[in-house]
Coordinates of C-alpha atoms in Angstrom, one line a residue:
M14 CA 38.5 -9.3 -23.3
D15 CA 37.6 -6.1 -21.2
P16 CA 37.8 -7.8 -17.5
T17 CA 35.8 -4.5 -16.2
R18 CA 32.7 -4.6 -18.9
K19 CA 29.7 -6.0 -17.7
P20 CA 28.6 -9.3 -19.1
D21 CA 26.0 -8.7 -21.5
P22 CA 22.5 -9.1 -20.0
V23 CA 20.3 -12.7 -21.5
Y24 CA 16.8 -11.0 -21.5
D25 CA 15.7 -7.8 -22.7
I26 CA 12.6 -7.8 -19.6
V27 CA 12.5 -8.8 -16.7
I28 CA 9.0 -8.9 -15.2
L29 CA 9.2 -9.0 -11.2
G30 CA 5.3 -10.1 -9.4
A31 CA 5.1 -11.4 -12.6
S32 CA 1.9 -13.6 -10.3
G33 CA 0.7 -11.2 -8.6
F34 CA -3.6 -9.9 -9.5
T35 CA -2.2 -6.5 -11.9
G36 CA 1.4 -9.0 -12.9
K37 CA 0.0 -12.0 -14.9
Y38 CA -2.3 -9.1 -17.1
V39 CA 1.0 -8.0 -17.9
V40 CA 2.6 -10.8 -18.5
R41 CA -0.1 -11.5 -20.9
E42 CA 0.1 -8.2 -22.9
A43 CA 3.7 -8.6 -23.2
L44 CA 3.7 -11.9 -24.6
K45 CA 1.3 -10.0 -27.8
F46 CA 5.3 -7.9 -28.5
F47 CA 6.9 -11.2 -27.7
Q48 CA 9.3 -12.3 -31.3
T49 CA 7.0 -10.8 -32.9
P50 CA 8.8 -9.2 -36.2
S51 CA 9.0 -5.9 -35.2
S52 CA 9.4 -5.9 -31.9
P53 CA 13.3 -5.3 -30.3
L54 CA 11.2 -7.9 -27.0
K55 CA 13.2 -11.2 -28.4
T56 CA 13.9 -12.3 -24.9
L57 CA 11.5 -12.4 -21.8
A58 CA 11.9 -13.8 -18.6
L59 CA 9.2 -13.6 -15.6
A60 CA 10.3 -13.1 -11.5
G61 CA 8.9 -13.9 -8.3
R62 CA 9.3 -15.6 -4.9
N63 CA 7.4 -18.5 -6.0
P64 CA 7.9 -20.7 -9.5
T65 CA 5.3 -22.3 -9.3
R66 CA 2.6 -19.1 -9.1
L67 CA 5.6 -17.8 -11.9
T68 CA 4.7 -20.5 -14.0
Q69 CA 1.1 -20.5 -13.6
S70 CA 1.0 -17.1 -14.0
L71 CA 2.2 -18.1 -17.3
Q72 CA 0.0 -20.2 -18.6
W73 CA -2.5 -18.6 -17.8
A74 CA -1.7 -15.2 -19.8
S75 CA -0.4 -17.4 -22.7
H76 CA -3.7 -19.1 -23.0
P77 CA -5.3 -20.4 -25.1
N78 CA -2.0 -21.0 -26.5
P79 CA 0.7 -23.2 -25.5
P80 CA 3.7 -21.5 -23.1
P81 CA 6.1 -20.0 -24.9
S82 CA 9.0 -22.6 -24.0
S83 CA 11.7 -19.6 -24.1
V84 CA 10.1 -17.2 -21.4
A85 CA 12.2 -18.1 -18.0
I86 CA 11.3 -18.6 -14.6
L87 CA 13.9 -16.7 -12.4
T88 CA 13.4 -17.2 -8.0
A89 CA 13.8 -13.2 -6.8
D90 CA 12.6 -11.6 -3.8
T91 CA 12.0 -7.3 -2.9
S92 CA 13.5 -8.4 0.4
D93 CA 16.6 -10.1 -1.1
A94 CA 19.5 -8.0 -1.7
D95 CA 21.4 -10.6 -3.5
S96 CA 18.8 -11.8 -5.5
L97 CA 18.3 -9.0 -6.7
R98 CA 21.5 -7.5 -8.0
R99 CA 21.7 -11.1 -9.1
L100 CA 18.2 -10.2 -11.4
C101 CA 19.7 -6.3 -12.7
T102 CA 23.0 -8.3 -14.6
Q103 CA 20.7 -10.6 -16.6
T104 CA 18.4 -8.1 -18.1
K105 CA 18.5 -4.7 -19.8
L106 CA 14.4 -3.8 -18.1
I107 CA 12.9 -4.5 -15.3
L108 CA 8.7 -3.6 -15.0
N109 CA 8.7 -4.6 -11.3
C110 CA 4.6 -4.7 -10.3
V111 CA 4.9 -5.5 -6.8
G112 CA 3.3 -3.3 -4.9
P113 CA 3.1 -1.7 -2.4
F114 CA 6.2 -0.3 -2.7
R115 CA 6.8 1.9 -0.4
I116 CA 7.4 -1.1 2.0
H117 CA 8.5 -3.2 -1.7
G118 CA 9.6 -0.9 -4.1
E119 CA 13.0 0.8 -3.0
P120 CA 15.8 -2.8 -2.4
V121 CA 14.4 -3.4 -6.6
V122 CA 15.3 0.7 -7.2
A123 CA 18.1 0.7 -5.1
A124 CA 20.3 -2.3 -7.1
C125 CA 19.2 -0.5 -10.7
A126 CA 20.4 3.2 -9.8
D127 CA 23.1 0.5 -8.4
S128 CA 24.0 -1.8 -11.5
G129 CA 22.7 0.5 -14.2
C130 CA 19.7 -1.7 -14.9
D131 CA 16.4 0.4 -16.4
Y132 CA 13.5 0.3 -14.2
L133 CA 9.9 1.4 -14.9
D134 CA 7.1 0.5 -12.8
I135 CA 3.3 1.2 -11.5
S136 CA 3.7 2.6 -8.4
G137 CA 1.1 5.5 -7.5
E138 CA 2.6 6.2 -4.6
P139 CA 4.2 9.9 -4.1
E140 CA 6.3 9.7 -0.9
F141 CA 7.9 6.6 -2.4
M142 CA 8.0 8.1 -5.5
E143 CA 9.8 11.4 -4.7
R144 CA 12.2 9.1 -2.1
M145 CA 13.0 7.6 -5.0
E146 CA 14.2 10.6 -6.6
A147 CA 15.7 12.5 -3.2
K148 CA 17.6 9.3 -3.1
Y149 CA 19.0 8.0 -6.0
H150 CA 18.4 10.4 -9.0
E151 CA 22.5 10.8 -8.7
K152 CA 23.9 7.6 -8.6
A153 CA 21.4 6.7 -11.6
E154 CA 23.1 9.6 -13.7
E155 CA 26.0 8.0 -13.5
T156 CA 25.6 4.3 -14.1
G157 CA 23.0 5.4 -17.0
S158 CA 19.6 3.5 -15.5
L159 CA 16.5 5.4 -16.0
I160 CA 13.7 4.7 -13.4
V161 CA 11.1 5.3 -13.7
S162 CA 7.4 5.0 -11.9
A163 CA 4.0 5.7 -12.4
C164 CA 3.9 3.8 -15.8
G165 CA 0.4 2.0 -15.1
F166 CA -3.3 4.0 -15.3
D167 CA -1.2 6.5 -12.8
S168 CA 0.2 8.0 -14.2
M169 CA 0.3 7.9 -17.7
P170 CA -3.2 9.0 -19.0
A171 CA -2.8 12.0 -17.0
E172 CA 0.9 13.2 -18.1
L173 CA -0.2 12.5 -21.9
G174 CA -4.0 14.1 -21.4
L175 CA -2.7 16.7 -20.3
L176 CA 0.0 17.3 -22.6
F177 CA -2.4 16.5 -25.3
N178 CA -4.5 19.1 -24.1
S179 CA -2.1 21.5 -23.9
K180 CA -0.8 21.6 -27.1
Q181 CA -3.7 21.8 -28.7
W182 CA -3.5 25.9 -27.3
V183 CA -1.5 27.1 -30.5
T184 CA -0.2 30.7 -30.1
P185 CA -1.3 33.0 -29.4
S186 CA -3.0 31.4 -27.2
V187 CA -1.8 29.7 -24.1
P188 CA -3.9 27.6 -21.2
N189 CA -4.2 28.8 -17.5
Q190 CA -6.0 25.5 -15.5
I191 CA -6.4 22.0 -17.0
E192 CA -8.7 19.8 -15.1
A193 CA -9.2 16.4 -15.5
Y194 CA -12.2 14.3 -14.5
L195 CA -12.1 10.8 -14.9
S196 CA -15.3 8.3 -15.5
L197 CA -15.0 4.8 -14.3
E198 CA -17.9 2.6 -16.4
S199 CA -19.3 -0.9 -16.2
N200 CA -22.0 -3.0 -16.8
K201 CA -20.8 -5.2 -14.7
K202 CA -20.1 -4.6 -10.5
I203 CA -16.8 -4.1 -10.4
A204 CA -14.4 -4.1 -7.2
G205 CA -10.6 -2.4 -7.0
N206 CA -7.9 -3.7 -7.4
F207 CA -7.2 -4.3 -3.3
G208 CA -2.8 -3.2 -3.8
T209 CA -3.8 0.5 -4.7
Y210 CA -6.4 0.1 -1.6
E211 CA -3.8 -1.0 0.2
S212 CA -1.2 2.0 -1.2
A213 CA -3.9 3.9 -0.6
V214 CA -4.3 3.3 3.1
L215 CA -0.6 4.0 3.3
G216 CA -0.1 7.1 0.9
V217 CA -2.9 8.2 3.9
A218 CA -0.4 7.3 6.8
N219 CA 2.7 8.4 5.3
A220 CA 0.9 12.1 4.5
K221 CA 3.5 13.8 6.7
K222 CA 6.0 11.9 5.9
L223 CA 5.9 13.1 2.1
Q224 CA 6.1 16.8 3.8
E225 CA 8.6 16.5 5.6
L226 CA 10.2 15.3 2.6
R227 CA 9.3 18.2 0.4
R228 CA 10.4 19.9 3.5
S229 CA 14.4 19.2 3.8
R230 CA 14.6 18.8 -0.2
P231 CA 15.2 21.8 -2.1
R232 CA 12.9 24.0 -4.0
K233 CA 12.8 24.0 -7.7
S234 CA 11.9 26.5 -10.3
R235 CA 8.5 27.0 -11.1
P236 CA 6.8 26.5 -13.8
S237 CA 5.3 30.6 -15.5
I238 CA 1.9 29.8 -15.5
P239 CA -0.2 33.1 -17.1
G240 CA -2.9 34.4 -15.0
P241 CA -3.9 33.7 -11.3
P242 CA -5.0 29.2 -9.8
A243 CA -8.3 28.5 -10.5
K244 CA -10.0 28.2 -6.8
G245 CA -12.5 25.2 -8.1
P246 CA -15.7 24.5 -6.2
T247 CA -15.1 20.2 -4.2
L248 CA -17.9 19.3 -5.8
E249 CA -19.2 20.1 -9.0
N250 CA -22.0 19.5 -11.1
Q251 CA -20.2 19.5 -14.3
K252 CA -23.1 19.9 -17.0
K253 CA -20.3 19.9 -20.1
I254 CA -19.7 16.4 -19.0
G255 CA -22.8 15.6 -17.7
L256 CA -21.7 14.5 -14.6
W257 CA -21.0 15.1 -10.7
A258 CA -17.5 15.3 -9.7
L259 CA -15.0 15.3 -6.5
K260 CA -11.8 17.0 -6.1
L261 CA -9.7 14.3 -5.2
P262 CA -5.9 14.7 -3.5
S263 CA -4.4 12.7 -6.5
A264 CA -0.6 11.1 -7.4
D265 CA -1.6 11.5 -10.8
A266 CA -1.2 15.5 -9.5
V267 CA 1.7 15.4 -8.0
V268 CA 3.4 13.6 -10.9
V269 CA 2.1 16.3 -13.7
R270 CA 3.4 19.0 -11.5
R271 CA 6.9 17.6 -11.3
T272 CA 6.9 17.1 -15.3
L273 CA 6.0 20.5 -15.6
T274 CA 8.8 20.9 -12.6
T275 CA 10.9 19.9 -15.2
L276 CA 10.2 21.2 -18.0
T277 CA 11.6 24.5 -16.4
E278 CA 14.5 23.5 -15.2
K279 CA 15.0 21.7 -19.5
P280 CA 12.9 24.2 -22.0
H281 CA 13.7 21.4 -25.0
G282 CA 13.1 18.1 -23.1
L283 CA 15.8 15.4 -21.7
P284 CA 18.3 15.4 -24.1
G285 CA 18.5 11.8 -25.2
L286 CA 22.0 9.2 -24.6
N287 CA 23.0 9.6 -28.9
E288 CA 20.4 11.4 -30.5
S289 CA 20.2 11.9 -34.0
P290 CA 20.1 15.4 -35.5
D291 CA 16.4 14.2 -37.0
Q292 CA 15.2 12.8 -33.1
I293 CA 16.9 16.3 -31.9
Q294 CA 15.4 18.9 -34.3
K295 CA 11.9 17.0 -33.3
R296 CA 11.9 16.5 -28.7
E297 CA 12.8 20.2 -28.9
A298 CA 10.3 20.9 -31.4
F299 CA 7.9 18.8 -29.4
W300 CA 7.9 20.7 -25.9
S301 CA 7.9 23.8 -27.8
T302 CA 4.7 23.4 -28.1
I303 CA 3.9 22.0 -23.9
K304 CA 2.6 25.3 -22.0
P305 CA 2.2 24.6 -18.6
A306 CA -1.1 25.2 -16.4
H307 CA -2.9 24.4 -13.7
F308 CA -3.6 21.2 -13.2
G309 CA -6.3 19.0 -10.7
V310 CA -8.3 15.8 -11.4
K311 CA -11.5 15.2 -9.5
I312 CA -13.1 11.9 -10.1
T313 CA -16.8 11.9 -11.0
S314 CA -20.1 10.1 -10.9
K315 CA -23.1 10.1 -12.5
S316 CA -25.3 10.4 -8.9
L317 CA -24.7 11.9 -5.7
F318 CA -25.0 8.6 -4.5
G319 CA -22.1 7.3 -5.9
I320 CA -19.8 10.9 -5.3
F321 CA -21.0 9.4 -1.1
R322 CA -19.5 6.4 -1.8
Y323 CA -16.4 8.2 -2.6
V324 CA -16.6 10.7 0.4
T325 CA -16.9 7.6 2.9
L326 CA -13.9 6.0 1.1
G327 CA -12.0 9.4 1.7
V328 CA -12.9 10.0 5.1
S329 CA -12.2 6.0 6.3
L330 CA -8.9 6.8 5.2
G331 CA -8.1 10.0 6.4
L332 CA -9.6 9.1 10.2
L333 CA -8.1 5.3 10.4
S334 CA -5.6 5.3 8.6
K335 CA -3.4 7.3 11.1
F336 CA -3.3 4.9 14.3
S337 CA -2.1 1.3 13.9
F338 CA -5.8 -0.6 15.1
G339 CA -7.6 1.7 12.3
R340 CA -5.2 0.5 9.7
W341 CA -5.6 -2.8 10.4
L342 CA -9.3 -2.6 10.9
L343 CA -9.2 -0.7 6.9
L344 CA -7.3 -3.6 5.5
K345 CA -9.0 -6.9 6.8
F346 CA -12.4 -5.0 5.9
P347 CA -11.8 -3.3 2.3
S348 CA -15.8 -4.2 1.1
V349 CA -17.2 -2.5 4.5
F350 CA -15.1 0.4 4.4
S351 CA -15.4 1.3 1.0
L352 CA -18.8 0.0 0.8
G353 CA -18.0 -2.9 -2.2
W354 CA -15.9 -0.5 -3.8
F355 CA -12.5 -3.1 -3.4
Q356 CA -12.3 -6.5 -2.0
K357 CA -9.4 -8.7 -1.5
K358 CA -10.3 -10.9 -4.3
G359 CA -9.3 -9.9 -7.3
P360 CA -12.2 -9.0 -10.0
S361 CA -13.2 -11.7 -12.9
E362 CA -12.1 -11.9 -16.2
E363 CA -16.0 -11.1 -17.4
E364 CA -16.0 -7.8 -14.6
V365 CA -12.7 -6.9 -15.9
E366 CA -13.3 -6.9 -19.7
S367 CA -16.5 -5.5 -19.0
A368 CA -15.1 -1.5 -17.4
T369 CA -14.2 1.8 -18.5
F370 CA -12.6 4.9 -18.2
K371 CA -13.1 8.5 -19.7
M372 CA -10.8 10.9 -18.6
W373 CA -11.8 14.8 -19.6
F374 CA -9.7 17.5 -19.9
I375 CA -10.9 20.3 -19.6
G376 CA -8.3 23.2 -20.5
R377 CA -9.1 27.1 -20.3
G378 CA -7.1 30.4 -20.1
Y379 CA -6.8 32.8 -23.1
S380 CA -7.2 32.7 -26.4
E381 CA -4.0 35.6 -26.2
E382 CA -1.2 35.4 -24.1
S383 CA -1.2 39.9 -24.0
L384 CA -4.7 39.3 -21.9
V385 CA -3.4 38.5 -18.4
S386 CA -1.1 41.7 -19.0
E387 CA -3.4 43.4 -20.1
G388 CA -5.3 42.6 -16.3
K389 CA -8.1 40.8 -17.6
T390 CA -7.4 37.6 -15.8
K391 CA -10.8 35.6 -16.7
P392 CA -10.5 33.2 -19.0
D393 CA -12.4 33.8 -22.2
M394 CA -11.3 30.4 -24.1
E395 CA -12.1 26.4 -23.0
I396 CA -10.8 23.4 -24.8
I397 CA -11.9 19.6 -23.6
T398 CA -10.6 16.4 -25.0
R399 CA -10.6 13.3 -23.9
I400 CA -8.5 10.3 -23.4
S401 CA -11.0 7.1 -22.9
G402 CA -9.8 3.0 -22.6
P403 CA -10.3 -0.1 -21.6
E404 CA -10.7 -1.2 -17.6
I405 CA -7.9 0.7 -15.8
G406 CA -6.1 -1.3 -13.5
Y407 CA -6.2 -5.0 -14.7
I408 CA -6.0 -3.7 -19.2
T409 CA -5.1 -0.2 -19.4
T410 CA -2.2 -0.1 -16.4
P411 CA -0.4 -3.5 -18.6
I412 CA -0.6 -1.6 -21.9
T413 CA 1.2 1.7 -21.3
L414 CA 3.9 0.1 -19.2
V415 CA 4.2 -2.4 -22.0
Q416 CA 4.3 0.3 -24.3
C417 CA 7.2 2.3 -22.2
G418 CA 9.2 -0.7 -22.0
L419 CA 9.2 -1.1 -26.0
I420 CA 10.2 2.4 -26.6
V421 CA 13.0 1.9 -23.5
L422 CA 14.2 -1.4 -25.3
G423 CA 13.2 -0.1 -29.1
Q424 CA 14.2 3.6 -28.8
R425 CA 17.0 3.8 -26.1
E426 CA 19.9 6.1 -27.6
S427 CA 16.8 9.2 -27.8
L428 CA 16.4 8.4 -24.2
V429 CA 18.1 10.0 -21.5
K430 CA 21.3 8.6 -20.5
G431 CA 20.0 8.2 -16.8
G432 CA 18.6 9.3 -13.6
V433 CA 14.6 9.2 -12.3
Y434 CA 12.4 10.7 -13.4
T435 CA 8.4 11.0 -14.3
P436 CA 6.9 9.4 -17.6
G437 CA 5.9 12.8 -19.1
I438 CA 8.9 14.2 -19.8
V439 CA 11.0 10.7 -20.8
F440 CA 8.2 9.1 -22.9
G441 CA 6.0 12.6 -24.0
S442 CA 7.9 13.4 -27.1
T443 CA 8.8 9.8 -28.1
D444 CA 5.4 7.6 -30.7
I445 CA 3.7 6.9 -27.1
Q446 CA 0.3 7.9 -28.0
Q447 CA 0.4 6.9 -31.5
R448 CA 1.5 3.5 -29.8
L449 CA -1.2 3.4 -27.3
E450 CA -4.0 5.0 -29.7
E451 CA -2.6 1.4 -31.7
N452 CA -3.6 -0.5 -28.7
G453 CA -7.5 0.3 -27.3
I454 CA -7.0 4.2 -26.0
S455 CA -8.4 7.1 -28.2
F456 CA -6.9 10.5 -27.4
E457 CA -9.9 14.0 -28.8
V458 CA -10.6 16.8 -29.7
I459 CA -13.8 17.2 -27.9
S460 CA -14.5 20.5 -28.2
K461 CA -12.3 24.9 -28.5
N462 CA -14.9 27.7 -28.0
K463 CA -14.8 31.4 -26.9
I464 CA -16.3 31.1 -23.4
Q465 CA -19.2 33.9 -23.6
E466 CA -19.5 36.2 -20.3

């Protein structure tokens, strides 16, 4: 036996942070595909600091069935590097649900990059994601560790929604701008995920660090987008969808831009580890249909009062996140500063079940690319698409994360060997859209129109 050969991992997937608010929903989603005939998920383990809470999480996720005895419970702590190294030798893939990621994420990424274990997470924190790429991309390429953040609601719908809209621009037409309009809907009052709120507080607090990180890195190629960037209003009444909309600084926009930058450098996508000629042709054909566009995200509401809540939260974060006492106040009294939008106690199952989302993508561009070179810079064509699905934090996030995980398990040979990447560039040309459609997330073309002067 070759003494340098690493032992085969015992588990296909380890869910780290499986007893947290989001973690237990990820376990519930993963169990739907555990040991089913067509699923590559044959062995599964839950990991975290407290075995008792992990066992309770498994019982909750399995209900009304008894918990499967073959799901292992492992002890691991993000502050204990040895426990993470041990975890990486035991599994092919870690699904990391332990946030905020800027506090707890790096040790897990470091252990995976070092060992060659694959890694997916649900982070929506731009500074964390870009820092991981800067620090671990080369190591992960070398060891064959595929590291992909933002595999939850941040930023899978935005990434796949942009790609879906872009594909509708059939040559010779080209998009100039694709804007996403997010509508969160519920017939019950639902509290937002406290972890998301905590990440936002830390994100605003560390905005300067992100700027410094970007300044310290070499400039990357920018995608070539026909026509000038359109400067839209911060607040608008978007009559096409009947909603008020407020421009957001969002992780989605950052992640999409990174995907388009990678695509500029690798126009045929990322070559797989061991692709067949058919797979190469399919990947290259997919990416040849994708045209880059300026991208932004707006949050919507039926009323101006709803927009006022978003503004209040934004102002509170902007003013108070910059100093430690302000951050303490924000994290101590989330319900006050978000006007009831976030609270420490997670939502009830009934509240989660009652919530849905819609994300419209309004693309504006040119019916013919040649119009731009002729000096006609005003878009003359509009394509509207939409993604809809269940509640974002506890249902859609587990669906997208688990489906990405199943693709990594079942199609690893056709994915890139290793490195730190965004989900769009890794999963865009796979069957991810079809998988999400089979699991309750819909993709629709709403309209294609010439814009009348």
